[in-house]
mmCIF file with all atom_site columns, C-alpha atoms in Angstrom:
data_model
loop_
_atom_site.group_PDB
_atom_site.id
_atom_site.type_symbol
_atom_site.label_atom_id
_atom_site.label_alt_id
_atom_site.label_comp_id
_atom_site.label_asym_id
_atom_site.label_entity_id
_atom_site.label_seq_id
_atom_site.pdbx_PDB_ins_code
_atom_site.Cartn_x
_atom_site.Cartn_y
_atom_site.Cartn_z
_atom_site.occupancy
_atom_site.B_iso_or_equiv
_atom_site.pdbx_formal_charge
_atom_site.auth_seq_id
_atom_site.auth_comp_id
_atom_site.auth_asym_id
_atom_site.auth_atom_id
_atom_site.pdbx_PDB_model_num
ATOM 1  C CA . MET A 1 1  ? 89.043 70.478 81.227  1.00 70.00 ? 1250 MET A CA 1
ATOM 2  C CA . SER A 1 2  ? 88.290 66.710 81.588  1.00 87.00 ? 1251 SER A CA 1
ATOM 3  C CA . TYR A 1 3  ? 89.536 64.612 84.475  1.00 93.00 ? 1252 TYR A CA 1
ATOM 4  C CA . ARG A 1 4  ? 91.320 61.326 84.258  1.00 94.00 ? 1253 ARG A CA 1
ATOM 5  C CA . LEU A 1 5  ? 89.286 58.457 85.518  1.00 93.00 ? 1254 LEU A CA 1
ATOM 6  C CA . LYS A 1 6  ? 91.000 56.050 88.119  1.00 94.00 ? 1255 LYS A CA 1
ATOM 7  C CA . PHE A 1 7  ? 89.637 53.098 89.810  1.00 94.00 ? 1256 PHE A CA 1
ATOM 8  C CA . VAL A 1 8  ? 90.834 51.535 93.532  1.00 95.00 ? 1257 VAL A CA 1
ATOM 9  C CA . PRO A 1 9  ? 91.503 47.967 92.984  1.00 96.00 ? 1258 PRO A CA 1
ATOM 10 C CA . ALA A 1 10 ? 88.195 47.164 95.010  1.00 94.00 ? 1259 ALA A CA 1
ATOM 11 C CA . ALA A 1 11 ? 86.215 49.195 92.665  1.00 94.00 ? 1260 ALA A CA 1
ATOM 12 C CA . MET A 1 12 ? 87.704 47.871 89.642  1.00 95.00 ? 1261 MET A CA 1
ATOM 13 C CA . CYS A 1 13 ? 86.730 44.155 90.610  1.00 94.00 ? 1262 CYS A CA 1
ATOM 14 C CA . LYS A 1 14 ? 83.100 45.280 91.143  1.00 93.00 ? 1263 LYS A CA 1
ATOM 15 C CA . TRP A 1 15 ? 83.071 47.375 88.092  1.00 93.00 ? 1264 TRP A CA 1
ATOM 16 C CA . GLN A 1 16 ? 84.039 44.177 85.781  1.00 94.00 ? 1265 GLN A CA 1
ATOM 17 C CA . LYS A 1 17 ? 81.077 41.869 87.519  1.00 93.00 ? 1266 LYS A CA 1
ATOM 18 C CA . LEU A 1 18 ? 78.410 44.803 86.550  1.00 92.00 ? 1267 LEU A CA 1
ATOM 19 C CA . ALA A 1 19 ? 75.938 43.972 83.754  1.00 91.00 ? 1268 ALA A CA 1
ATOM 20 C CA . LEU A 1 20 ? 76.390 45.565 80.505  1.00 94.00 ? 1269 LEU A CA 1
ATOM 21 C CA . PRO A 1 21 ? 73.246 47.717 80.348  1.00 92.00 ? 1270 PRO A CA 1
ATOM 22 C CA . ILE A 1 22 ? 74.433 49.161 83.968  1.00 91.00 ? 1271 ILE A CA 1
ATOM 23 C CA . LYS A 1 23 ? 77.944 49.926 82.631  1.00 92.00 ? 1272 LYS A CA 1
ATOM 24 C CA . ALA A 1 24 ? 76.568 51.789 79.521  1.00 93.00 ? 1273 ALA A CA 1
ATOM 25 C CA . GLN A 1 25 ? 74.324 53.799 82.137  1.00 91.00 ? 1274 GLN A CA 1
ATOM 26 C CA . PHE A 1 26 ? 77.245 54.704 84.464  1.00 90.00 ? 1275 PHE A CA 1
ATOM 27 C CA . LYS A 1 27 ? 79.712 55.587 81.449  1.00 91.00 ? 1276 LYS A CA 1
ATOM 28 C CA . ARG A 1 28 ? 77.180 58.236 80.650  1.00 92.00 ? 1277 ARG A CA 1
ATOM 29 C CA . LYS A 1 29 ? 76.968 59.769 83.540  1.00 91.00 ? 1278 LYS A CA 1
ATOM 30 C CA . LEU A 1 30 ? 80.588 59.534 83.928  1.00 89.00 ? 1279 LEU A CA 1
ATOM 31 C CA . ALA A 1 31 ? 81.510 61.321 80.799  1.00 90.00 ? 1280 ALA A CA 1
ATOM 32 C CA . GLU A 1 32 ? 79.568 64.274 81.986  1.00 90.00 ? 1281 GLU A CA 1
ATOM 33 C CA . HIS A 1 33 ? 80.853 64.145 85.549  1.00 89.00 ? 1282 HIS A CA 1
ATOM 34 C CA . LEU A 1 34 ? 84.478 63.956 84.300  1.00 91.00 ? 1283 LEU A CA 1
ATOM 35 C CA . LEU A 1 35 ? 84.267 67.435 82.604  1.00 91.00 ? 1284 LEU A CA 1
ATOM 36 C CA . GLU A 1 36 ? 82.620 69.072 85.932  1.00 91.00 ? 1285 GLU A CA 1
ATOM 37 C CA . PRO A 1 37 ? 83.100 66.692 88.819  1.00 92.00 ? 1286 PRO A CA 1
ATOM 38 C CA . HIS A 1 38 ? 82.227 69.030 91.474  1.00 92.00 ? 1287 HIS A CA 1
ATOM 39 C CA . VAL A 1 39 ? 78.348 68.571 91.642  1.00 92.00 ? 1288 VAL A CA 1
ATOM 40 C CA . PRO A 1 40 ? 77.300 70.078 95.142  1.00 93.00 ? 1289 PRO A CA 1
ATOM 41 C CA . ALA A 1 41 ? 73.797 68.296 95.151  1.00 93.00 ? 1290 ALA A CA 1
ATOM 42 C CA . ASN A 1 42 ? 75.779 65.011 95.064  1.00 93.00 ? 1291 ASN A CA 1
ATOM 43 C CA . ARG A 1 43 ? 78.244 65.855 97.538  1.00 94.00 ? 1292 ARG A CA 1
ATOM 44 C CA . LEU A 1 44 ? 78.793 63.437 100.601 1.00 92.00 ? 1293 LEU A CA 1
ATOM 45 C CA . ARG A 1 45 ? 79.307 64.629 103.876 1.00 91.00 ? 1294 ARG A CA 1
ATOM 46 C CA . SER A 1 46 ? 81.344 61.886 105.278 1.00 87.00 ? 1295 SER A CA 1
ATOM 47 C CA . LEU A 1 47 ? 84.306 62.085 103.075 1.00 87.00 ? 1296 LEU A CA 1
ATOM 48 C CA . ASP A 1 48 ? 86.481 65.199 101.716 1.00 88.00 ? 1297 ASP A CA 1
ATOM 49 C CA . ASN A 1 49 ? 86.060 65.935 98.204  1.00 90.00 ? 1298 ASN A CA 1
ATOM 50 C CA . ALA A 1 50 ? 83.721 62.729 97.506  1.00 94.00 ? 1299 ALA A CA 1
ATOM 51 C CA . TYR A 1 51 ? 80.426 62.871 95.321  1.00 95.00 ? 1300 TYR A CA 1
ATOM 52 C CA . LYS A 1 52 ? 78.027 60.096 94.269  1.00 93.00 ? 1301 LYS A CA 1
ATOM 53 C CA . ILE A 1 53 ? 76.307 59.036 90.967  1.00 92.00 ? 1302 ILE A CA 1
ATOM 54 C CA . LYS A 1 54 ? 72.894 57.347 91.452  1.00 91.00 ? 1303 LYS A CA 1
ATOM 55 C CA . LEU A 1 55 ? 71.239 55.130 89.052  1.00 89.00 ? 1304 LEU A CA 1
ATOM 56 C CA . ARG A 1 56 ? 67.594 55.241 90.694  1.00 85.00 ? 1305 ARG A CA 1
ATOM 57 C CA . ALA A 1 57 ? 66.008 52.428 88.068  1.00 83.00 ? 1306 ALA A CA 1
ATOM 58 C CA . SER A 1 58 ? 68.544 49.914 89.238  1.00 83.00 ? 1307 SER A CA 1
ATOM 59 C CA . GLY A 1 59 ? 69.332 51.134 92.563  1.00 86.00 ? 1308 GLY A CA 1
ATOM 60 C CA . TYR A 1 60 ? 73.330 51.376 92.016  1.00 91.00 ? 1309 TYR A CA 1
ATOM 61 C CA . ARG A 1 61 ? 75.301 53.924 93.345  1.00 91.00 ? 1310 ARG A CA 1
ATOM 62 C CA . PHE A 1 62 ? 79.030 54.985 92.170  1.00 89.00 ? 1311 PHE A CA 1
ATOM 63 C CA . ILE A 1 63 ? 81.242 56.910 94.876  1.00 93.00 ? 1312 ILE A CA 1
ATOM 64 C CA . TYR A 1 64 ? 83.861 58.824 93.524  1.00 94.00 ? 1313 TYR A CA 1
ATOM 65 C CA . GLN A 1 65 ? 86.671 61.299 95.100  1.00 95.00 ? 1314 GLN A CA 1
ATOM 66 C CA . VAL A 1 66 ? 87.882 64.148 93.210  1.00 94.00 ? 1315 VAL A CA 1
ATOM 67 C CA . ASP A 1 67 ? 91.900 65.153 93.359  1.00 93.00 ? 1316 ASP A CA 1
ATOM 68 C CA . ASP A 1 68 ? 92.199 68.492 91.863  1.00 91.00 ? 1317 ASP A CA 1
ATOM 69 C CA . ALA A 1 69 ? 95.843 68.845 92.087  1.00 90.00 ? 1318 ALA A CA 1
ATOM 70 C CA . LYS A 1 70 ? 96.311 65.762 90.101  1.00 92.00 ? 1319 LYS A CA 1
ATOM 71 C CA . ILE A 1 71 ? 93.221 66.541 87.770  1.00 92.00 ? 1320 ILE A CA 1
ATOM 72 C CA . ALA A 1 72 ? 92.058 62.913 88.767  1.00 93.00 ? 1321 ALA A CA 1
ATOM 73 C CA . VAL A 1 73 ? 88.450 61.318 89.591  1.00 94.00 ? 1322 VAL A CA 1
ATOM 74 C CA . TYR A 1 74 ? 89.067 58.064 91.891  1.00 95.00 ? 1323 TYR A CA 1
ATOM 75 C CA . VAL A 1 75 ? 86.390 55.686 92.138  1.00 93.00 ? 1324 VAL A CA 1
ATOM 76 C CA . LEU A 1 76 ? 86.024 54.527 95.621  1.00 93.00 ? 1325 LEU A CA 1
ATOM 77 C CA . SER A 1 77 ? 83.090 52.258 95.470  1.00 92.00 ? 1326 SER A CA 1
ATOM 78 C CA . LEU A 1 78 ? 80.004 51.026 93.653  1.00 91.00 ? 1327 LEU A CA 1
ATOM 79 C CA . GLY A 1 79 ? 77.159 48.355 94.052  1.00 88.00 ? 1328 GLY A CA 1
ATOM 80 C CA . ARG A 1 80 ? 73.776 48.298 94.979  1.00 86.00 ? 1329 ARG A CA 1
ATOM 81 C CA . ARG A 1 81 ? 72.252 50.078 98.121  1.00 72.00 ? 1330 ARG A CA 1
ATOM 82 C CA . GLU A 1 82 ? 70.093 47.777 100.145 1.00 73.00 ? 1331 GLU A CA 1
ATOM 83 C CA . PRO A 1 83 ? 67.322 49.307 101.629 1.00 70.00 ? 1332 PRO A CA 1
ATOM 84 C CA . PHE A 1 84 ? 67.087 49.843 105.527 1.00 67.00 ? 1333 PHE A CA 1
ATOM 85 C CA . GLN A 1 85 ? 64.839 47.236 107.477 1.00 62.00 ? 1334 GLN A CA 1
#
């Protein structure tokens, strides 16, 4: 069963500004995660039913929340993670 993908408005603005190669990488990963969005290794501790997708080479991170009742995946945030100094 495939989940539907929905964007929070702030995340949609960031998505539209991404470069095409980064979008293509995220689309491939999202296609896999929409079939099975609950990935225990990618779970975030601070939010309920929230998970991350990381693109290590480019340094981007994608945070989504799963709603099993509506069979939907909501994209909460995406962007580049800055290193801690």
